[in-house]
């Protein structure tokens, strides 16, 4: 099982090395992608939910998302960076993913944070929510994960002070790429288009009727 609360010293070094390779001043190619959509969650597709599980309410069974992708050029070990923002009725989640150009041991690095949906996306992005999860996906090996771990009902949160430098490095990268990718402006704009689709709908084309004398 993964020890996401207290990774080993070797795993900590792997995380630090991967984060260090994600340059804060990237050079992008002209290729990029921005897309938005809605994912409908079907509890029947989740094998972890038993037949006796309570059904998911219709108003919490979908999530809106916006994704931004850019390709790296130059000597970066990463080929692409993808930033995604998703929201449902419970929470909002930011995920920053770096995919390795020539995967041998490391495949990709992801950084994640989350906040309650009681606030807006613009406020969350402006507040600079810190990272709470770092994941390294490796080729032929189990993943390396570091996550903020809450305490249980009868136990306090574990002492994770030894990993603060890793969380701080991940949070700094997330803040850098929010700025570089223009997420603070783009994400609220794209979500607003989903909230009010009529405002972005194109008017029907006008038909031109030509008359003449024959």
Coordinates of C-alpha atoms in Angstrom, one line a residue:
X1 CA 0.0 0.0 0.0
X2 CA 1.1 3.5 -0.7
X3 CA 2.2 5.6 2.3
X4 CA 0.9 8.9 1.1
X5 CA 1.2 10.6 4.5
X6 CA 4.9 9.7 5.1
X7 CA 6.9 8.8 2.0
X8 CA 10.3 7.4 2.4
X9 CA 13.5 9.5 2.1
X10 CA 14.1 8.0 -1.3
X11 CA 10.6 8.9 -2.5
X12 CA 10.9 12.4 -1.1
X13 CA 14.0 12.8 -3.2
X14 CA 12.2 11.6 -6.3
X15 CA 9.4 14.1 -5.7
X16 CA 11.9 17.0 -5.1
X17 CA 13.8 16.1 -8.3
X18 CA 10.7 15.9 -10.4
X19 CA 9.4 19.3 -9.2
X20 CA 12.8 20.9 -9.8
X21 CA 12.6 19.8 -13.5
X22 CA 9.3 21.7 -14.0
X23 CA 10.7 25.0 -15.0
X24 CA 8.9 28.2 -13.9
X25 CA 9.9 29.9 -17.2
X26 CA 8.8 27.4 -19.8
X27 CA 9.1 27.8 -23.6
X28 CA 5.9 26.7 -25.4
X29 CA 5.3 25.8 -29.0
X30 CA 2.5 27.4 -30.9
X31 CA 0.2 24.4 -30.3
X32 CA -2.2 24.8 -27.4
X33 CA -5.7 23.7 -26.5
X34 CA -8.5 25.0 -24.3
X35 CA -11.7 23.1 -23.8
X36 CA -14.6 22.9 -21.4
X37 CA -17.3 20.4 -20.7
X38 CA -19.4 18.6 -18.2
X39 CA -18.8 15.1 -16.9
X40 CA -21.9 13.2 -15.7
X41 CA -21.0 10.7 -13.0
X42 CA -22.8 7.4 -13.3
X43 CA -22.6 5.4 -10.0
X44 CA -23.3 2.2 -12.0
X45 CA -19.9 2.6 -13.6
X46 CA -18.1 2.5 -10.3
X47 CA -17.3 -1.1 -9.2
X48 CA -16.5 0.2 -5.7
X49 CA -20.1 1.0 -5.1
X50 CA -22.1 -2.0 -3.9
X51 CA -25.7 -2.7 -4.9
X52 CA -26.9 -1.4 -1.6
X53 CA -25.2 2.0 -1.9
X54 CA -27.4 5.1 -1.8
X55 CA -28.0 6.6 -5.2
X56 CA -26.2 9.8 -6.0
X57 CA -28.5 12.8 -6.2
X58 CA -28.9 14.2 -9.7
X59 CA -27.7 17.7 -8.7
X60 CA -24.4 16.3 -7.4
X61 CA -23.8 13.7 -10.1
X62 CA -22.0 16.0 -12.6
X63 CA -18.9 18.2 -12.7
X64 CA -18.0 21.1 -14.9
X65 CA -14.4 21.3 -16.1
X66 CA -12.1 23.5 -18.1
X67 CA -8.7 22.3 -19.4
X68 CA -5.7 24.2 -20.8
X69 CA -2.9 22.3 -22.5
X70 CA 0.4 23.6 -23.9
X71 CA 3.3 21.8 -25.5
X72 CA 6.9 22.5 -24.4
X73 CA 9.8 23.1 -26.7
X74 CA 13.6 23.3 -26.0
X75 CA 15.4 21.0 -23.6
X76 CA 12.5 20.4 -21.2
X77 CA 12.2 16.8 -20.1
X78 CA 8.4 17.3 -20.3
X79 CA 6.4 17.3 -23.5
X80 CA 3.2 18.9 -22.3
X81 CA 1.6 20.6 -19.4
X82 CA -2.1 20.4 -18.7
X83 CA -4.0 22.5 -16.2
X84 CA -7.5 21.5 -15.4
X85 CA -10.2 23.0 -13.1
X86 CA -13.3 21.1 -12.1
X87 CA -16.2 22.0 -9.9
X88 CA -19.3 20.2 -8.6
X89 CA -21.7 21.1 -5.8
X90 CA -19.3 20.0 -3.1
X91 CA -15.8 21.1 -4.1
X92 CA -13.5 22.7 -6.7
X93 CA -10.3 21.0 -7.8
X94 CA -7.2 22.3 -9.6
X95 CA -4.8 19.8 -11.2
X96 CA -1.5 20.5 -12.9
X97 CA 0.0 17.6 -14.9
X98 CA 3.4 17.5 -16.5
X99 CA 3.9 14.6 -19.0
X100 CA 7.4 13.4 -19.7
X101 CA 8.7 13.6 -23.3
X102 CA 10.8 10.4 -23.2
X103 CA 9.4 8.2 -20.4
X104 CA 11.8 5.7 -18.9
X105 CA 11.2 5.6 -15.2
X106 CA 9.0 8.7 -14.7
X107 CA 5.8 9.0 -16.8
X108 CA 4.1 12.2 -15.4
X109 CA 3.9 14.5 -12.4
X110 CA 0.7 15.9 -11.1
X111 CA -0.1 18.5 -8.4
X112 CA -3.5 19.0 -7.0
X113 CA -5.4 21.3 -4.6
X114 CA -9.1 21.7 -3.7
X115 CA -11.5 24.0 -2.0
X116 CA -15.1 24.0 -1.0
X117 CA -17.7 25.1 -3.5
X118 CA -19.1 27.6 -1.0
X119 CA -16.9 30.1 -2.7
X120 CA -16.4 31.0 -6.4
X121 CA -13.8 29.9 -8.8
X122 CA -12.5 33.4 -9.1
X123 CA -12.0 33.8 -5.4
X124 CA -10.3 30.4 -5.1
X125 CA -7.9 31.2 -7.9
X126 CA -7.2 34.6 -6.5
X127 CA -6.5 33.2 -3.1
X128 CA -3.8 30.9 -4.5
X129 CA -4.9 27.7 -2.8
X130 CA -1.9 25.6 -1.8
X131 CA -1.2 22.2 -3.1
X132 CA -2.4 19.3 -1.0
X133 CA -1.4 16.3 -3.2
X134 CA 1.7 15.5 -5.3
X135 CA 1.8 12.3 -7.4
X136 CA 4.6 10.8 -9.6
X137 CA 3.4 8.1 -12.0
X138 CA 6.3 5.7 -12.8
X139 CA 6.8 3.1 -15.5
X140 CA 6.5 -0.4 -14.2
X141 CA 6.5 0.7 -10.6
X142 CA 3.9 1.9 -8.1
X143 CA 3.3 5.6 -7.9
X144 CA 4.9 7.9 -5.4
X145 CA 2.3 10.1 -3.6
X146 CA 2.5 12.8 -0.9
X147 CA -0.8 14.1 0.4
X148 CA -2.1 16.2 3.2
X149 CA -3.6 13.7 5.7
X150 CA -6.3 14.7 8.1
X151 CA -6.7 13.1 11.5
X152 CA -9.3 10.5 12.3
X153 CA -12.3 10.9 14.6
X154 CA -10.1 9.8 17.6
X155 CA -6.7 10.8 16.4
X156 CA -5.0 14.1 15.5
X157 CA -3.5 14.8 12.0
X158 CA 0.0 13.2 11.6
X159 CA 3.0 15.4 11.8
X160 CA 4.0 16.3 8.2
X161 CA 6.3 19.1 9.0
X162 CA 9.2 17.2 7.3
X163 CA 7.4 17.5 4.0
X164 CA 6.6 21.2 4.1
X165 CA 9.4 22.1 1.6
X166 CA 7.8 19.7 -0.9
X167 CA 4.3 21.1 -0.5
X168 CA 5.8 24.6 -0.7
X169 CA 7.6 23.8 -4.0
X170 CA 4.5 22.2 -5.5
X171 CA 2.4 25.2 -4.4
X172 CA 4.9 27.6 -6.0
X173 CA 4.7 25.7 -9.3
X174 CA 1.0 25.7 -9.2
X175 CA 0.9 29.5 -8.6
X176 CA 3.5 30.1 -11.4
X177 CA 1.4 28.1 -14.0
X178 CA -1.9 29.8 -12.9
X179 CA -0.2 33.0 -14.0
X180 CA 1.6 31.6 -17.1
X181 CA -1.5 30.0 -18.5
X182 CA -3.8 32.9 -17.6
X183 CA -6.0 30.6 -15.5
X184 CA -7.2 33.4 -13.1
X185 CA -9.0 35.1 -16.1
X186 CA -9.7 32.2 -18.4
X187 CA -11.2 29.7 -16.0
X188 CA -14.0 32.1 -14.7
X189 CA -14.7 33.2 -18.2
X190 CA -15.1 29.6 -19.5
X191 CA -17.3 28.5 -16.6
X192 CA -19.5 31.6 -17.1
X193 CA -20.1 30.4 -20.7
X194 CA -21.3 27.1 -19.3
X195 CA -23.6 28.8 -16.8
X196 CA -25.1 31.0 -19.5
X197 CA -24.9 29.1 -22.8
X198 CA -27.3 31.4 -24.5
X199 CA -24.9 34.3 -24.1
X200 CA -22.3 32.5 -26.2
X201 CA -24.7 31.0 -28.8
X202 CA -24.2 32.4 -32.3
X203 CA -27.3 34.1 -33.9
X204 CA -28.7 32.2 -36.9
X205 CA -27.3 33.2 -40.3
X206 CA -29.4 35.6 -42.2
X207 CA -30.8 34.4 -45.5
X208 CA -30.5 36.6 -48.5
X209 CA -33.3 36.4 -51.1
X210 CA -32.5 37.8 -54.5
X211 CA -35.4 38.8 -56.8
X212 CA -35.3 39.8 -60.4
X213 CA -37.2 40.1 -63.6
X214 CA -37.2 37.3 -66.1

